[in-house]
C-alpha positions in Angstrom: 0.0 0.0 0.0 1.0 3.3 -0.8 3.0 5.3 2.1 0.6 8.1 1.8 -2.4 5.2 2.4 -0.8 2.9 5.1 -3.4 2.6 7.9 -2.3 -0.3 10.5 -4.1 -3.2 9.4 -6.8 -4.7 11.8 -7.6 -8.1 13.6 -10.5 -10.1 12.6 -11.5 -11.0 15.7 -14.4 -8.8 17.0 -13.3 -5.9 19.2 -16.3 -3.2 18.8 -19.9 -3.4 18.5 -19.6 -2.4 15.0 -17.0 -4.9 13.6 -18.8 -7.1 11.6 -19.2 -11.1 11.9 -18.4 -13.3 9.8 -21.6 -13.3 7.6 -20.9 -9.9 7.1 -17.8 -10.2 6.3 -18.8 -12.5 3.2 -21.2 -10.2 2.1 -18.7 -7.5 2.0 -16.5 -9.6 0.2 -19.7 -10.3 -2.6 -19.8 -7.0 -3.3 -16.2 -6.2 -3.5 -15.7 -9.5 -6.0 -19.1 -7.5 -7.9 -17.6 -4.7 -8.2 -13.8 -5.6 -9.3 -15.6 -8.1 -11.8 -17.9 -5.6 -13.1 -14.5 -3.2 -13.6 -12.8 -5.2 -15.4 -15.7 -6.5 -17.8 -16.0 -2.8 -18.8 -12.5 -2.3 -19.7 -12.9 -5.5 -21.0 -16.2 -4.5 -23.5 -14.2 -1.2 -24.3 -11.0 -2.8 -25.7 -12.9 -4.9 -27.9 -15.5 -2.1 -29.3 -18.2 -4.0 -28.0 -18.9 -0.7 -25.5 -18.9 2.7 -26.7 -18.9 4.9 -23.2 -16.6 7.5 -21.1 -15.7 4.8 -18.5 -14.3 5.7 -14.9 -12.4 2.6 -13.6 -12.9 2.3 -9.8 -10.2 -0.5 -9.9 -8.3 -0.3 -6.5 -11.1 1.1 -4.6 -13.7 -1.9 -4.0 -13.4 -3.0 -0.3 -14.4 0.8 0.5 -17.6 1.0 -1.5 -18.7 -2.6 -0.2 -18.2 -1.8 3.4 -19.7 1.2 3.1 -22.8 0.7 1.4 -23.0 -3.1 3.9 -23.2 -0.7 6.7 -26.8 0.8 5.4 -30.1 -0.1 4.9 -31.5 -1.4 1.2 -33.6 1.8 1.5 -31.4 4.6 2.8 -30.2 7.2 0.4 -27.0 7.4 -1.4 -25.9 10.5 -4.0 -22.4 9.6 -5.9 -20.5 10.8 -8.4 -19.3 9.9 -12.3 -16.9 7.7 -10.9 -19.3 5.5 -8.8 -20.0 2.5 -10.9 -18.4 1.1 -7.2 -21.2 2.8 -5.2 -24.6 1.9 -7.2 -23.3 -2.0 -7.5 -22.5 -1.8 -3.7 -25.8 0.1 -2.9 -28.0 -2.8 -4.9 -28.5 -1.8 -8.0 -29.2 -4.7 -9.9 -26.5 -5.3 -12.5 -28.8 -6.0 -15.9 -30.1 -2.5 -15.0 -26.6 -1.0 -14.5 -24.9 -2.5 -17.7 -28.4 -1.5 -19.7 -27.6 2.1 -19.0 -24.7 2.2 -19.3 -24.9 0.8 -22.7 -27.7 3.4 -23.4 -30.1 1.2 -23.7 -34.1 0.9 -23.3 -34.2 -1.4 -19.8 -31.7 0.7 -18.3 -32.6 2.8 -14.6 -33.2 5.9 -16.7 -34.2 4.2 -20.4 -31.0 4.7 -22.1 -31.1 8.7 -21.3 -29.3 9.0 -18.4 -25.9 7.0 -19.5 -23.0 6.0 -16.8 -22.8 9.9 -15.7 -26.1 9.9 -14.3 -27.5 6.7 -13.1 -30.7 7.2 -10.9 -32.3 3.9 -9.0 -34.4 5.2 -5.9 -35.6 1.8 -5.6 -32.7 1.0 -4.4 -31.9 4.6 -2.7 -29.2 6.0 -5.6 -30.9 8.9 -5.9 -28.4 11.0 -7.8 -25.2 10.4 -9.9 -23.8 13.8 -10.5 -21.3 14.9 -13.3 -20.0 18.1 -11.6 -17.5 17.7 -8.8 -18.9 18.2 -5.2 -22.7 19.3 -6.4 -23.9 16.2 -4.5 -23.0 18.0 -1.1 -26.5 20.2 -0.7 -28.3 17.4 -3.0 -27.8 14.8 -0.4 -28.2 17.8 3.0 -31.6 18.1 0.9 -32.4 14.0 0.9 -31.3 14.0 4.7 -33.2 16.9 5.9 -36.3 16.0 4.1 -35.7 12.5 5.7 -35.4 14.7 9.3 -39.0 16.4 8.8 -40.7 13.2 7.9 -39.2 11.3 10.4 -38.6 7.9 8.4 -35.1 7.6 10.0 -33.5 7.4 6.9 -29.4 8.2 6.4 -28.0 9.6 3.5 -24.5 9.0 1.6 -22.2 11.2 -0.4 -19.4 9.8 -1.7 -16.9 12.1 -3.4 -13.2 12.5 -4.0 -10.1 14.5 -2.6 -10.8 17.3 -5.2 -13.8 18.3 -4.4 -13.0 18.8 -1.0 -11.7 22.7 -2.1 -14.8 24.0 -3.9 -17.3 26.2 -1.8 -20.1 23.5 -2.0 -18.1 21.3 0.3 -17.9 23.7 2.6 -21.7 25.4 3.1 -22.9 21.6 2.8 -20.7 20.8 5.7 -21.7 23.7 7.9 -25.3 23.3 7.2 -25.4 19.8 7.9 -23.9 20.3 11.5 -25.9 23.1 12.2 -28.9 21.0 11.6 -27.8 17.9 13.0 -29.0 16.3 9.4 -28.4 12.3 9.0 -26.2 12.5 6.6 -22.8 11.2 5.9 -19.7 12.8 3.5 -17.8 10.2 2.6 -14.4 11.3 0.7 -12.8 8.4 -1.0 -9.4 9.9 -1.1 -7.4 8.3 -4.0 -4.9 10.8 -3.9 -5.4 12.6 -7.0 -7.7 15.0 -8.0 -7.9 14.0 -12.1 -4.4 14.4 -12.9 -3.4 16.5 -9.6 -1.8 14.8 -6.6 -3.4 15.6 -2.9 -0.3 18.1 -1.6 -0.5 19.9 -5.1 -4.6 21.1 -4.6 -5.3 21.1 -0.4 -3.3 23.4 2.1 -4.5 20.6 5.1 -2.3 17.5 5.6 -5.8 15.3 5.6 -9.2 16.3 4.5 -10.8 15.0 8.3 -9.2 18.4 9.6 -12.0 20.3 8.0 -14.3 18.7 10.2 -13.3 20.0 13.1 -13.5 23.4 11.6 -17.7 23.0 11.7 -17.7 21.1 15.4 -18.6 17.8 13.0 -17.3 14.5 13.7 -14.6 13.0 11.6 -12.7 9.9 10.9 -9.4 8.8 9.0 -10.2 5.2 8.3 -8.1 3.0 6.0 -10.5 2.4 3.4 -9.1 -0.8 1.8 -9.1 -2.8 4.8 -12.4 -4.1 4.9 -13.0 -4.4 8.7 -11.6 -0.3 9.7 -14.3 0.9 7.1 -16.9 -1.3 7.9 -16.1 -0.2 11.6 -16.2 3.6 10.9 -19.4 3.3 8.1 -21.3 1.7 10.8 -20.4 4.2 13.4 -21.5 6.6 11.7 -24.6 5.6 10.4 -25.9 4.8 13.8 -24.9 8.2 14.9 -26.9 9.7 12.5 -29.5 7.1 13.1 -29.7 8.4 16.6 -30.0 11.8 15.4 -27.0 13.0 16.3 -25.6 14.4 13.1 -23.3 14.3 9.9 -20.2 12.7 10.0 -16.6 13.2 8.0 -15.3 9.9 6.8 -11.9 10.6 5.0 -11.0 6.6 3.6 -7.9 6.2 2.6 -7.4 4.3 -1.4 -5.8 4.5 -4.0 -7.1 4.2 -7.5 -5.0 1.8 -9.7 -5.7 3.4 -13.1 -6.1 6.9 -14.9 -8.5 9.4 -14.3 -10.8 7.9 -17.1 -10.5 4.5 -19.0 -7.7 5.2 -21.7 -6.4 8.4 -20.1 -2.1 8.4 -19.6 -1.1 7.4 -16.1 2.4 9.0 -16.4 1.7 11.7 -13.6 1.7 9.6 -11.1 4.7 8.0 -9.9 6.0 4.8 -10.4 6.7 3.6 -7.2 3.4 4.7 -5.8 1.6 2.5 -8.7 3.9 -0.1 -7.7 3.0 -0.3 -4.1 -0.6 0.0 -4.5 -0.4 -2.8 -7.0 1.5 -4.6 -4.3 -1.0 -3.9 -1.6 -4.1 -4.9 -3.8 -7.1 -4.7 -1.1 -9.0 -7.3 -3.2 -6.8 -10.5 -3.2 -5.1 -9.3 0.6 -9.4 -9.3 1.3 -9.3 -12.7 -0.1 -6.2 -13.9 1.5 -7.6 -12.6 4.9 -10.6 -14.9 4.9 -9.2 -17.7 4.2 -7.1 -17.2 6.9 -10.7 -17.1 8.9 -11.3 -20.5 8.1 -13.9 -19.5 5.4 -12.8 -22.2 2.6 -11.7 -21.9 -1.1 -14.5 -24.2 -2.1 -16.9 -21.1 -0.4 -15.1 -18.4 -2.1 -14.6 -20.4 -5.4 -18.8 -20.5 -5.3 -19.1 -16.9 -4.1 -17.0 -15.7 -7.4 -18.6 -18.1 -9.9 -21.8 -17.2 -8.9 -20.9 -13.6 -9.3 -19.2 -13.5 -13.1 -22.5 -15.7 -13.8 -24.5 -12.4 -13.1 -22.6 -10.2 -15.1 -22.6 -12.5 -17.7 -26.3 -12.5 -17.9 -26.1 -9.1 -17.4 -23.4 -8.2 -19.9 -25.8 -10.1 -22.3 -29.0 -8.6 -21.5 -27.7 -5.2 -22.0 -26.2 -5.7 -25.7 -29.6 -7.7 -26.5 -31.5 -4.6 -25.3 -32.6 -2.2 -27.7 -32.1 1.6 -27.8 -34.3 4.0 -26.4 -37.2 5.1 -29.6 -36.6 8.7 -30.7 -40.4 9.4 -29.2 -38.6 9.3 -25.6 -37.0 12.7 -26.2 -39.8 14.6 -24.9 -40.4 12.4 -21.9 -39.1 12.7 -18.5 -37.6 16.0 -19.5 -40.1 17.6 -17.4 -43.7 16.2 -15.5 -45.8 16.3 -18.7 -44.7 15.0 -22.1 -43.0 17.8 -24.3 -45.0 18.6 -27.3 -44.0 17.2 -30.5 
């Protein structure tokens, strides 16, 4: 793992009320093999010309995403970003929904029209996929207070990165929240670059968690690769804000293995960071670490199969799908169908 990323890595044995058993554990682990799998069956689809999208790989930051989004409820509210293909999987979105819009097709979450940039499901709570760095902030103080007035104990996640930490959104979201107590969570996946800028080149603060203190909020460092800390510090948090007791700043540490966007030269960052977060892969050291539980290869070996079968269904039932019909311009633009 990356100097910059090194968290002290954490026993497996129980030692809080929030680490997680064994059973969730596994689950954890389903979602992280969903997500990695799904990754790579993009970059996959793209290199053959079988997928014609603006991909954002979230290769290298899995385990975060899965313990996070274990830590909720099927119904509580998450608002993510471009690069969040990580998040909605985690969250529940079923996968022959995901792949369809992505591919821009008719059975995707949105019909086709909303593409990988803006994938919608609130059947599944993924309310908002945003294409502008750190709008999500007031979106999701607006999901969590209206979740406050009605009462339905509801929490709300935003996941963004490092960079968006230093626009003024970030900032009036965060003081608003506290000052309202709202259940709401800002969860910065820290991958150390913002696009093509490392973290010391665009933030004055040695860590983002700093800024929490600056609104009397609650924040946490948490190594965000290592599957029990974020699973620890998600679940704190969401029963804090459960409880009504406010937002909290999670700062999980990553680093994302690939550029900025599928394609996109790497050379910026250096070498021997990419070589030490290669080295410290959080999926296979996830993998390694439950084995070490006891859980056997015959259980994992299942776990995975069954996993690439969905996609493969999935994969299938996307490209099968057809395209939305040139009709659906003038619906869902706004409440009442455009005239022609």
């Amino acid at each position: 793992m990356p100097e910059a990323v090194a968290v002290a890595d954490r026993a497996t044995s129980q030692t809080s009320p929030t680490s997680p058993d064994r059973a969730t554990l596994l689950e954890i682990y389903r979602r992280t093999v969903l997500i990695n799998r799904t990754d790579e069956r993009f970059r996959q689809l793209l290199m053959t010309g079988k997928l014609q999208i603006v991909y954002y790989p979230v290769r290298g930051q899995e385990v975060l995403s899965a313990a996070m989004m274990t830590a909720l409820k099927p119904d509580d509210y998450l608002v993510t970003t471009y690069r969040g293909v990580h998040d909605q999987l985690a969250k529940g979105i079923p996968s022959k929904l995901l792949w369809a819009e992505c591919a821009g097709r008719s059975t995707g979450t949105c019909k086709g029209k909303g593409g990988p940039m803006h994938i919608t499901h609130p059947e599944t709570g993924v309310m908002v996929t945003t294409g502008v760095v750190g709008s999500g902030l007031p979106i999701a103080n607006g999901l969590a207070l209206a979740s406050q007035n009605r009462g339905d104990g509801k929490v709300t996640v935003v996941s963004f990165g490092d960079g968006a930490t230093n626009i003024g959104a970030f900032h009036e979201a965060m003081n608003m929240a506290q000052l309202w107590k709202l259940p709401v969570i800002f969860l910065c996946q820290n991958n150390l670059f913002g696009e093509h800028t490392a973290y010391a080149a665009h933030t004055s603060v040695p860590s983002i968690v700093d800024r929490a203190a600056s609104y009397g909020m609650k924040g946490v460092k948490t190594d965000g690769n290592d599957p029990v800390a974020m699973y620890e510090t998600a679940k704190a948090a969401v029963d804090r804000a459960r409880a009504g007791e406010g937002p909290t700043l999670i700062e999980a540490m990553t680093f994302r293995m690939l550029g900025h966007l599928f394609g996109a030269d790497f050379s910026y960052v250096p070498k021997e960071l990419t070589e030490a977060g290669i080295a410290n892969d959080p999926v296979p050291r996830f993998r390694n670490r439950l084995l070490e539980m006891q859980v056997t290869e015959s259980e994992l070996a299942a776990l995975e199969a069954k996993v690439e079968a969905e996609i493969d269904e999935a994969v299938e039932f996307a490209l099968a799908s057809p395209f939305p019909d040139v009709s659906e311009l003038r619906i869902d633009v706004v409440k009442q169908e455009l005239a022609a």
